[in-house]
Short mmCIF file of C-alpha atoms in Angstrom, two decimals:
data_model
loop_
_atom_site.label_atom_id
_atom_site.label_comp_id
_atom_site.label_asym_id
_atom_site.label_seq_id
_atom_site.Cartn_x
_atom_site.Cartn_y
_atom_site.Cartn_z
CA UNK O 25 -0.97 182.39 -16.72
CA UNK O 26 -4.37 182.12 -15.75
CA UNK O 27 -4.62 179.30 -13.34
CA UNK O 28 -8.66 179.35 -12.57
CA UNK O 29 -9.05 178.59 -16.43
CA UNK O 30 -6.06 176.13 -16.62
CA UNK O 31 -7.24 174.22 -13.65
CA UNK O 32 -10.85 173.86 -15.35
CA UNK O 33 -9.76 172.99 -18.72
CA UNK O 34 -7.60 169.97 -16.39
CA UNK O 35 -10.66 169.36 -14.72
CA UNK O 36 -12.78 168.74 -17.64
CA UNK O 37 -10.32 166.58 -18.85
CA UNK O 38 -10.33 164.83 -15.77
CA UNK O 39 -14.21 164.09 -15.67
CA UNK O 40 -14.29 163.86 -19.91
CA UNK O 41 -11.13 160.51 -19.21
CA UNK O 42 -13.71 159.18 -16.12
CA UNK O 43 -16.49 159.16 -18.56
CA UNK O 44 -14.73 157.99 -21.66
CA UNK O 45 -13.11 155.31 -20.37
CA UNK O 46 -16.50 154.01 -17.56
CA UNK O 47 -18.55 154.62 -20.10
CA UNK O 48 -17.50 151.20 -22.28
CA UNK O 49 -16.81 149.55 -18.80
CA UNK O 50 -20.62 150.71 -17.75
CA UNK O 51 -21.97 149.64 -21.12
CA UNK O 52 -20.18 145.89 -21.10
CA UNK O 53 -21.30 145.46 -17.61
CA UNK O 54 -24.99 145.56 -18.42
CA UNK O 55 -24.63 144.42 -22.43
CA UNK O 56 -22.60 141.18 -21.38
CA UNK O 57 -25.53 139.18 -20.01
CA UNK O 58 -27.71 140.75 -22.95
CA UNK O 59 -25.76 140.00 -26.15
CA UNK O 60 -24.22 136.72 -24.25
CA UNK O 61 -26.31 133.58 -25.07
CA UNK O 62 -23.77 131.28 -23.11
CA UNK O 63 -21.63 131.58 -20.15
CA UNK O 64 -18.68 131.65 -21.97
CA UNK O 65 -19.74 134.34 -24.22
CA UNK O 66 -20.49 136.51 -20.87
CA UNK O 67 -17.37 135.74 -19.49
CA UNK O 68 -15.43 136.78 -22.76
CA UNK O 69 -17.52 140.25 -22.42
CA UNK O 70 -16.24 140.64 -18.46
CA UNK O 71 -12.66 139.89 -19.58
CA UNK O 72 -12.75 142.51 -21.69
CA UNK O 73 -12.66 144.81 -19.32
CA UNK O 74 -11.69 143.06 -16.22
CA UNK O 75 -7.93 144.15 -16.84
CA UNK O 76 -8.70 147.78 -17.06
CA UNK O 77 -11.94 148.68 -14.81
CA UNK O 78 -10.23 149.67 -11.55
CA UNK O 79 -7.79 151.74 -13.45
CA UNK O 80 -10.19 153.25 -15.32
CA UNK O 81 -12.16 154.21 -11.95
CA UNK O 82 -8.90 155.99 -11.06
CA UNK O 83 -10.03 158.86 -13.03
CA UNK O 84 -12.80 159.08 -10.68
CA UNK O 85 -10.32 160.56 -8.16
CA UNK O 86 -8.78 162.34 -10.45
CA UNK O 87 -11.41 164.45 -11.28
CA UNK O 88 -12.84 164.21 -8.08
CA UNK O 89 -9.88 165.41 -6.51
CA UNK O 90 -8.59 168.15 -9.27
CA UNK O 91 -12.69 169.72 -8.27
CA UNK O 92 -12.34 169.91 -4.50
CA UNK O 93 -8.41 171.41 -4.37
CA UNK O 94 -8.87 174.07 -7.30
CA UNK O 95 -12.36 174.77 -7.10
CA UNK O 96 -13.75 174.15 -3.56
CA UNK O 97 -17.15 176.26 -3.62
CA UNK O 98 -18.36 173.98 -6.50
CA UNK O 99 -16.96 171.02 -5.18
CA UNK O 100 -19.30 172.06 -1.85
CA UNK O 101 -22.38 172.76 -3.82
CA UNK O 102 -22.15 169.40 -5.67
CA UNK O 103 -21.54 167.18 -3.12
CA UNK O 104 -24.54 169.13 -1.00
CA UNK O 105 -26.96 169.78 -3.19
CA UNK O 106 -26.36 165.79 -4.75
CA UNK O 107 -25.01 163.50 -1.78
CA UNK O 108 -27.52 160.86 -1.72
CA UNK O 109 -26.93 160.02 -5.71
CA UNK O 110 -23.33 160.58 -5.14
CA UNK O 111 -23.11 158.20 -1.42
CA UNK O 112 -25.43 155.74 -4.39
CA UNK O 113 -22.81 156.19 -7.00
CA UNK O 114 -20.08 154.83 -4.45
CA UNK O 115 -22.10 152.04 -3.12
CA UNK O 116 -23.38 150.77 -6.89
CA UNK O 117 -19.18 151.00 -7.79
CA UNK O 118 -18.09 148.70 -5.06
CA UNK O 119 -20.96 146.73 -5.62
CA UNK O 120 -19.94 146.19 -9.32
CA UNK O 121 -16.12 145.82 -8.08
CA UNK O 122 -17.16 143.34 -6.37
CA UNK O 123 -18.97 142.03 -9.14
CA UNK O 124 -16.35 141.39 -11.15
CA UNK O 125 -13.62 140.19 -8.80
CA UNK O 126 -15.77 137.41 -7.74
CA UNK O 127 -17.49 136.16 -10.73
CA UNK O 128 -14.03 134.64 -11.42
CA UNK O 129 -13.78 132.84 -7.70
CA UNK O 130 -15.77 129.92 -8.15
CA UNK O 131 -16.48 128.16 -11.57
CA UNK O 132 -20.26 127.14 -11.50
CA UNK O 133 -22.76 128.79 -14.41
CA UNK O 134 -25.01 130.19 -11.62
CA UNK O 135 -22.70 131.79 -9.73
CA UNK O 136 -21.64 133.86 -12.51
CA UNK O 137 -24.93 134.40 -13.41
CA UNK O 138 -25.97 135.73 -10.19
CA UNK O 139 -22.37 137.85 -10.53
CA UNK O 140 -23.64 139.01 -13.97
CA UNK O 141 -27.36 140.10 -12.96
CA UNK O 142 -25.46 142.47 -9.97
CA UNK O 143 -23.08 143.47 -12.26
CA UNK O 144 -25.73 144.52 -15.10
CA UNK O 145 -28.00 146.01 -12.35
CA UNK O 146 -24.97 148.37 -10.87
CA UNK O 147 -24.00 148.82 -14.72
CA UNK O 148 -26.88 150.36 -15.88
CA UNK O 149 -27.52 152.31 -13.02
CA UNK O 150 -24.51 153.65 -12.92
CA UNK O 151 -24.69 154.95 -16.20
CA UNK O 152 -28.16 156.24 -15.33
CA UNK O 153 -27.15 158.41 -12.61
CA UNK O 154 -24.23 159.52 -13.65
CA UNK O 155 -26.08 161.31 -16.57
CA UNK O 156 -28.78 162.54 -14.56
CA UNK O 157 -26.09 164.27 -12.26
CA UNK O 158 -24.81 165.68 -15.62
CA UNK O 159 -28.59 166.77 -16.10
CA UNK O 160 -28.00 168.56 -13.27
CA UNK O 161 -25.21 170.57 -13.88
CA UNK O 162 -26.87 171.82 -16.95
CA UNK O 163 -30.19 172.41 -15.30
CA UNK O 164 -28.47 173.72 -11.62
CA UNK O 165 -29.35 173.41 -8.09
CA UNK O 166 -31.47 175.51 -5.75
CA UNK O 167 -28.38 177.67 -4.43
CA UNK O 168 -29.38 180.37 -2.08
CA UNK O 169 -26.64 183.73 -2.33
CA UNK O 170 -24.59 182.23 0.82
CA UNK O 171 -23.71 179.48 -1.29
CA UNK O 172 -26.55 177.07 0.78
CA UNK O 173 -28.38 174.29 -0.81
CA UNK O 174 -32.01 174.98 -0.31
CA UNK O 175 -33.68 172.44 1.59
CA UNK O 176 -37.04 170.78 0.98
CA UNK O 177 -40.30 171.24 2.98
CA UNK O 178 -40.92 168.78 5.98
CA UNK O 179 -39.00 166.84 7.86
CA UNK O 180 -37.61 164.81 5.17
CA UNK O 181 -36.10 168.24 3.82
CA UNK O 182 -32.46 167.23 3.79
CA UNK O 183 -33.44 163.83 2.08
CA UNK O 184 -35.98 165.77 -0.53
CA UNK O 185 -33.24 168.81 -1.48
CA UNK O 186 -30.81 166.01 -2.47
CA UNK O 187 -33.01 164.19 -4.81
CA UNK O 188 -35.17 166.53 -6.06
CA UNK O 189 -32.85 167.34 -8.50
CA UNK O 190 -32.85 164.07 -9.76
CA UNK O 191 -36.31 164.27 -11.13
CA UNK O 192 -36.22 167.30 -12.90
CA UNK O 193 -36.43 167.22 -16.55
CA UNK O 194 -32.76 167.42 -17.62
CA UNK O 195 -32.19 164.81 -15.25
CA UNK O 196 -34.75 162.80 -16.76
CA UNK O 197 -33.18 163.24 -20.18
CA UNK O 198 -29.15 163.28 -18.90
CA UNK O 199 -30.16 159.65 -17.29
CA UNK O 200 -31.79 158.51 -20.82
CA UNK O 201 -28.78 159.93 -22.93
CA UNK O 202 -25.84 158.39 -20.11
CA UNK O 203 -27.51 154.71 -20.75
CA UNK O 204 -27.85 155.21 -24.83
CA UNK O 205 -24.78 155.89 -24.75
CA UNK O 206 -22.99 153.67 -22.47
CA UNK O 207 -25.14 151.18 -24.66
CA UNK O 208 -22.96 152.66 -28.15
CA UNK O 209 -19.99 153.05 -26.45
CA UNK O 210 -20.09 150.04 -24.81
CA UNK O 211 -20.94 147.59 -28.35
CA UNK O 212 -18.36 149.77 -30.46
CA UNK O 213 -15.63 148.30 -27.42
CA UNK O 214 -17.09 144.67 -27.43
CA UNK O 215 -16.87 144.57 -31.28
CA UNK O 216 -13.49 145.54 -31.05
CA UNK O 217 -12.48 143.56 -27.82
CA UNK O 218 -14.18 140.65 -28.78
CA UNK O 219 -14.73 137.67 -31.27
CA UNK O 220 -16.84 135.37 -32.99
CA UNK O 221 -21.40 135.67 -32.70
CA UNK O 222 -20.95 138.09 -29.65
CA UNK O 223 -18.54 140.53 -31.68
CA UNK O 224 -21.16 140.63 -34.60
CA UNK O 225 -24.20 141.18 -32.16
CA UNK O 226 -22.33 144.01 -30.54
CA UNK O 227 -21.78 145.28 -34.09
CA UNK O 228 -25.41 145.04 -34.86
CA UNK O 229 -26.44 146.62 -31.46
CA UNK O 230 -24.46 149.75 -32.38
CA UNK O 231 -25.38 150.17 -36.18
CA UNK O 232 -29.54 149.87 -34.57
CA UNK O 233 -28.93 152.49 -31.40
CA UNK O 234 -26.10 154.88 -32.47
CA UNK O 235 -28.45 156.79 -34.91
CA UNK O 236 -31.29 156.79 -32.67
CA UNK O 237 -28.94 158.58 -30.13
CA UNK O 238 -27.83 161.05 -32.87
CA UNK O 239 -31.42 161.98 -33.40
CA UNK O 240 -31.76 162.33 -30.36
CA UNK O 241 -28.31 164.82 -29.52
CA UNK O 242 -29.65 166.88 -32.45
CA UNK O 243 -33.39 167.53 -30.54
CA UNK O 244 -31.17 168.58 -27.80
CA UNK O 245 -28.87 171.05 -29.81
CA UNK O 246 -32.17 172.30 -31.70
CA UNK O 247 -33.04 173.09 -27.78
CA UNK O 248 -29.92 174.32 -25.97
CA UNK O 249 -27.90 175.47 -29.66
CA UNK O 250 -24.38 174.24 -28.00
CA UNK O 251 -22.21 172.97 -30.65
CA UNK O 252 -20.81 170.70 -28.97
CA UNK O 253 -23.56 168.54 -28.82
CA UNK O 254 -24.19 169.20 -32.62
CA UNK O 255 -20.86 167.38 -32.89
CA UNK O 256 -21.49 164.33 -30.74
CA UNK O 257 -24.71 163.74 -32.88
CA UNK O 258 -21.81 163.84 -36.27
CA UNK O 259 -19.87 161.12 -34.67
CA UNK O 260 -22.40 159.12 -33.23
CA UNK O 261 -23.60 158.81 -36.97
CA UNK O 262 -19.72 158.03 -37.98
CA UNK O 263 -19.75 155.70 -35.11
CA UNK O 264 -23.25 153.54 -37.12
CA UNK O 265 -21.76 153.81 -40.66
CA UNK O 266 -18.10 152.57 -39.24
CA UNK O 267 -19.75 149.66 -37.51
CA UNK O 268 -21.78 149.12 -40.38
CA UNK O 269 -18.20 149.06 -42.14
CA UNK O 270 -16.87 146.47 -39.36
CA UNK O 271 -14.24 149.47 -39.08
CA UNK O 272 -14.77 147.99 -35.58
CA UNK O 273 -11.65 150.75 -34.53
CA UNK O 274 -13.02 154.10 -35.86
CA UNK O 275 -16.36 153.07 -34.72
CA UNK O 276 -14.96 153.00 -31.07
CA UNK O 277 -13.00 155.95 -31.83
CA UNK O 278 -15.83 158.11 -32.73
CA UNK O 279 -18.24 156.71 -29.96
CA UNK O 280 -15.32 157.92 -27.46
CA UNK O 281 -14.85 161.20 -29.21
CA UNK O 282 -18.96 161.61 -29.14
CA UNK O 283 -18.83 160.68 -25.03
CA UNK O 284 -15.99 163.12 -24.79
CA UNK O 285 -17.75 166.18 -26.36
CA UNK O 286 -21.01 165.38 -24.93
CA UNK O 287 -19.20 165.57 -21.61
CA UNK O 288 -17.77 168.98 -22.43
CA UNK O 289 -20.69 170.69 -23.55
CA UNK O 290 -22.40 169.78 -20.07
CA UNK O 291 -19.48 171.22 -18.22
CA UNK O 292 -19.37 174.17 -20.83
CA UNK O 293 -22.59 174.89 -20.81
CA UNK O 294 -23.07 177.94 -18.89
CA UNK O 295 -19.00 178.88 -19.68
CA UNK O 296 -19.02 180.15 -22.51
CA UNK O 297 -21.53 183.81 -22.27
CA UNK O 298 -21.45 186.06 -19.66
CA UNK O 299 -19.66 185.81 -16.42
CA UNK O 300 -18.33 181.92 -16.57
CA UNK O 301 -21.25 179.79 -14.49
CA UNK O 302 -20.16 176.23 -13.08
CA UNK O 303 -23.38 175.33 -11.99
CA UNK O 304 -26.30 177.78 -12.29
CA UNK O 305 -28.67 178.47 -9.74
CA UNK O 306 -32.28 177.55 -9.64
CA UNK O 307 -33.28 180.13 -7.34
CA UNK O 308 -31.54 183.61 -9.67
CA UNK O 309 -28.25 184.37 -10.45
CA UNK O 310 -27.08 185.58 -6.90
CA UNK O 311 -26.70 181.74 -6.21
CA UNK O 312 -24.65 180.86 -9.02
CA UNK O 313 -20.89 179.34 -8.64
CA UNK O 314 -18.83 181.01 -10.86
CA UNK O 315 -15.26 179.97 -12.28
CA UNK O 316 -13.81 182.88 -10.42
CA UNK O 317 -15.85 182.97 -7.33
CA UNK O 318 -15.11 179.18 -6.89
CA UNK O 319 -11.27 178.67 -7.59
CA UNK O 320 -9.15 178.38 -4.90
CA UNK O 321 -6.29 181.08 -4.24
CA UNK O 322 -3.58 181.78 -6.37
CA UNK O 323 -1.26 180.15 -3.61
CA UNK O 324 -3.13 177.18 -3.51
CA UNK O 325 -3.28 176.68 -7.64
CA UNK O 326 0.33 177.48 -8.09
CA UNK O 327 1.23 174.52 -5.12
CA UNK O 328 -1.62 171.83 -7.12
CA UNK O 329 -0.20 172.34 -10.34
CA UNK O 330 3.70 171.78 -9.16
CA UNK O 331 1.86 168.49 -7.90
CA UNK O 332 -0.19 168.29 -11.63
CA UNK O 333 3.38 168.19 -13.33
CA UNK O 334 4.42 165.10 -11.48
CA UNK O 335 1.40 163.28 -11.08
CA UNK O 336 -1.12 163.16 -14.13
CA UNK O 337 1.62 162.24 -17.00
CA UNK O 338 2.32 159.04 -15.11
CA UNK O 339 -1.18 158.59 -14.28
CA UNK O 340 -1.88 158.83 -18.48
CA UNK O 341 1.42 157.36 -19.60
CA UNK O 342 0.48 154.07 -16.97
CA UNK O 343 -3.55 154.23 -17.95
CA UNK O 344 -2.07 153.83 -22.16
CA UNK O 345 0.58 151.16 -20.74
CA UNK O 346 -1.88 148.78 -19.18
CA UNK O 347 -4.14 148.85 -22.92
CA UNK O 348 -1.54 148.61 -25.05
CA UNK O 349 -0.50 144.97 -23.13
CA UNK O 350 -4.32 144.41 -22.70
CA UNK O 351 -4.92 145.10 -26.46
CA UNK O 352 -5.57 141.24 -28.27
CA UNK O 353 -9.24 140.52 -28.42
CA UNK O 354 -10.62 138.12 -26.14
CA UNK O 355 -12.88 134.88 -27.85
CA UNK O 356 -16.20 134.48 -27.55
CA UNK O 357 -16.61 130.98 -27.51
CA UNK O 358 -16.25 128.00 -30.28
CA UNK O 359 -18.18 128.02 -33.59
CA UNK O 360 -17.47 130.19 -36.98
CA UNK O 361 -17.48 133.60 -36.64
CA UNK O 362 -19.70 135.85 -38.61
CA UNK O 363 -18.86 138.65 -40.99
CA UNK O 364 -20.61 141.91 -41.38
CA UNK O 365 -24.31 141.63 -40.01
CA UNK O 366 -24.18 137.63 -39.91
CA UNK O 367 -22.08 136.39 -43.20
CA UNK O 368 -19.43 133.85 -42.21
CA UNK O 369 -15.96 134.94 -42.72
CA UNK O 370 -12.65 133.33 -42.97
CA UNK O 371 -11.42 132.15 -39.53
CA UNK O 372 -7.85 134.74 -40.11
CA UNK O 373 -11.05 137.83 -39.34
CA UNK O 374 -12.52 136.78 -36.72
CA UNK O 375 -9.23 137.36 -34.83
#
C-alpha cells in the first residue's frame, strides 16, 4: 500500500469533516442575531447547534493531529509560516465556546444579547480566517530550500512573515468565499433545524446568496480550471433551486457536498500535476513541501494507521450518533409559520 497517499486522502477527509460540519456551526453563530427578530428566535438558532458544536470542533484535532504525525514538514511550515492567524483561530474558538455555554447561564434578554454579539463577532471571523488560511495553501508561503519561513524586513519580521500571507490576494478572496459560504451553509441548516418566520428567512437568505456564490466559484474555476470547484458552483445552484423547493434536506445536502469539494480542491490544488505539492512555495520550487518529502517514515505511518483503525470509526460512528438523537427541529417562537417565501402553511409543516 502506499501509506503517504492513504494518510493524505485521511487527512483531507479530516479537514473536509472540520469544515463541513463548522461551517453551519460558523454560519448560525453569526446568522442567529441577523435573521432573529426576538430573543427567542436567537435562542432557537443557538440550540440548533448547541448539542453538536464541541463535537463538531473535535474534527479540529483530528485533522490537526492526522497533519503533524503523518506529514510533519507541512505541519511545520503551516504552523510557522501562519501562527499568529492560527494562535487567533484558537482564541476566537474558546471565545465562541464560551459564547455559547454561557448565553444559557442567566435568563435576562441582554445578557444573551451581549452572548450573541461575541458569538456573531467570533462566528464570522472564524469563518473569515479560516478561508483566508485556505487562500493560503493555494497561493503558498515564502519557503526558503531548508524548509524556513522567510521572515519580514525590520524588527517586526517574525510578526510581518506570519501575516503577510494573510493579505495576499487569494487570501483576500479564500476569506470572502469561507463567509459566503458559511452564510449558505449555515441558512440551508437553520431551515432545516428550525421552525416557524426564522426557518422561512433562512430559506430566503439561501435562495438570495447561494447563486451569487456559484457565480462567484465559476470566476474562480474560469481562473485556476480545477474541477472541483466547477462542481461546488453545480451544487451551490442545486442548493438555491432546493431551497427555493423548501426541499429544506437536499438543500443542506448539497451546500455540505459544495463545502466539501471546495475544501478538496484547495488541498488538491497543486496534487494533481507534476511532483505532488502540499503547499507551494512563494520564493521557487526548491521551497516547496511535497507529499513525499513531507510524510513521515514508513515505521511511523504503519504504527498511526494501527491507531487510525481503532480510533476514527468510533470517532464517525459517535459524531452520526449524537445527530441522529439531536435530529427534531427546534421552534422558533409562537405565531403561524410561513410556507415557501412567506405563504402560511398548515401548522402539521411547520414541524
Amino acid at each position: 500500500m502506499d501509506l503517504p497517499v492513504i494518510w493524505f486522502g485521511i487527512a483531507v477527509l479530516a479537514w473536509v469533516l472540520f469544515f463541513v460540519l463548522e461551517g453551519f456551526d460558523f454560519g448560525v453563530g453569526f446568522l442567529g442575531p441577523l435573521l432573529g427578530r426576538t430573543d427567542a428566535e436567537r435562542s432557537a438558532a443557538v440550540r440548533t447547534v448547541g448539542p453538536v458544536w464541541d463535537g463538531n470542533e473535535v474534527w479540529l484535532v483530528a485533522a490537526i493531529g492526522v497533519t503533524f504525525a503523518a506529514f510533519p514538514d507541512w505541519y511545520a511550515a503551516l504552523l510557522s509560516g501562519l501562527y499568529l492567524p492560527m494562535v487567533a483561530v484558537l482564541l476566537l474558538l474558546a471565545v465562541r465556546g464560551v459564547a455559547i455555554e454561557f448565553r444559557g447561564k442567566h435568563d435576562s434578554a441582554s445578557w444573551h444579547a451581549r452572548c450573541d454579539a461575541f458569538l456573531a463577532g467570533s462566528s464570522l471571523l472564524l469563518a473569515a480566517t479560516w478561508g483566508a488560511v485556505l487562500g493560503v495553501l493555494v497561493d503558498g508561503l515564502a519557503l526558503a530550500a531548508d524548509g524556513e519561513v522567510h521572515a519580514g524586513a525590520g524588527a517586526l519580521g517574525g510578526l510581518t512573515r506570519s501575516l503577510e500571507p494573510m493579505v495576499g490576494p487569494w487570501a483576500v478572496l479564500g476569506g470572502l468565499a469561507g463567509v459566503l459560504l458559511a452564510t449558505v451553509h449555515g441558512a440551508t441548516f437553520l431551515s432545516l433545524r428550525t421552525t416557524g418566520v426564522l426557518r422561512v428567512r433562512a430559506r430566503r437568505l439561501a435562495v438570495a446568496s447561494a447563486p451569487a456564490l456559484a457565480t462567484c466559484a465559476v470566476a474562480v474555476f474560469a481562473a485556476a480550471g480545477h474541477p472541483a470547484v466547477a462542481a461546488a458552483a453545480v451544487l451551490l445552484a442545486v442548493t438555491a433551486l432546493a431551497a427555493w423547493r423548501r426541499a429544506e434536506a437536499l438543500a443542506f445536502t448539497a451546500s455540505s457536498l459544495a463545502v466539501a469539494v471546495a475544501v478538496v480542491a484547495v488541498f488538491t490544488a497543486h496534487v494533481l500535476h507534476g511532483p505532488a505539492v502540499l503547499l507551494p512555495s512563494t520564493l521557487g520550487a526548491a521551497g516547496d513541501v511535497t507529499l513525499r518529502g513531507a510524510a513521515a517514515s514508513d515505521g511511523a505511518l504503519e504504527l498511526i494507521s494501527v491507531v487510525g483503525v481503532v480510533v476514527l470509526p468510533g470517532v464517525v460512528a459517535y459524531q452520526l450518533w449524537s445527530y441522529w438523537v439531536f435530529r427534531r427541529r427546534v421552534a422558533s417562537g409562537h405565531g403561524t409559520p410561513l410556507g415557501r417565501l412567506g405563504a402560511p402553511v398548515p401548522a402539521a409543516a411547520g414541524r
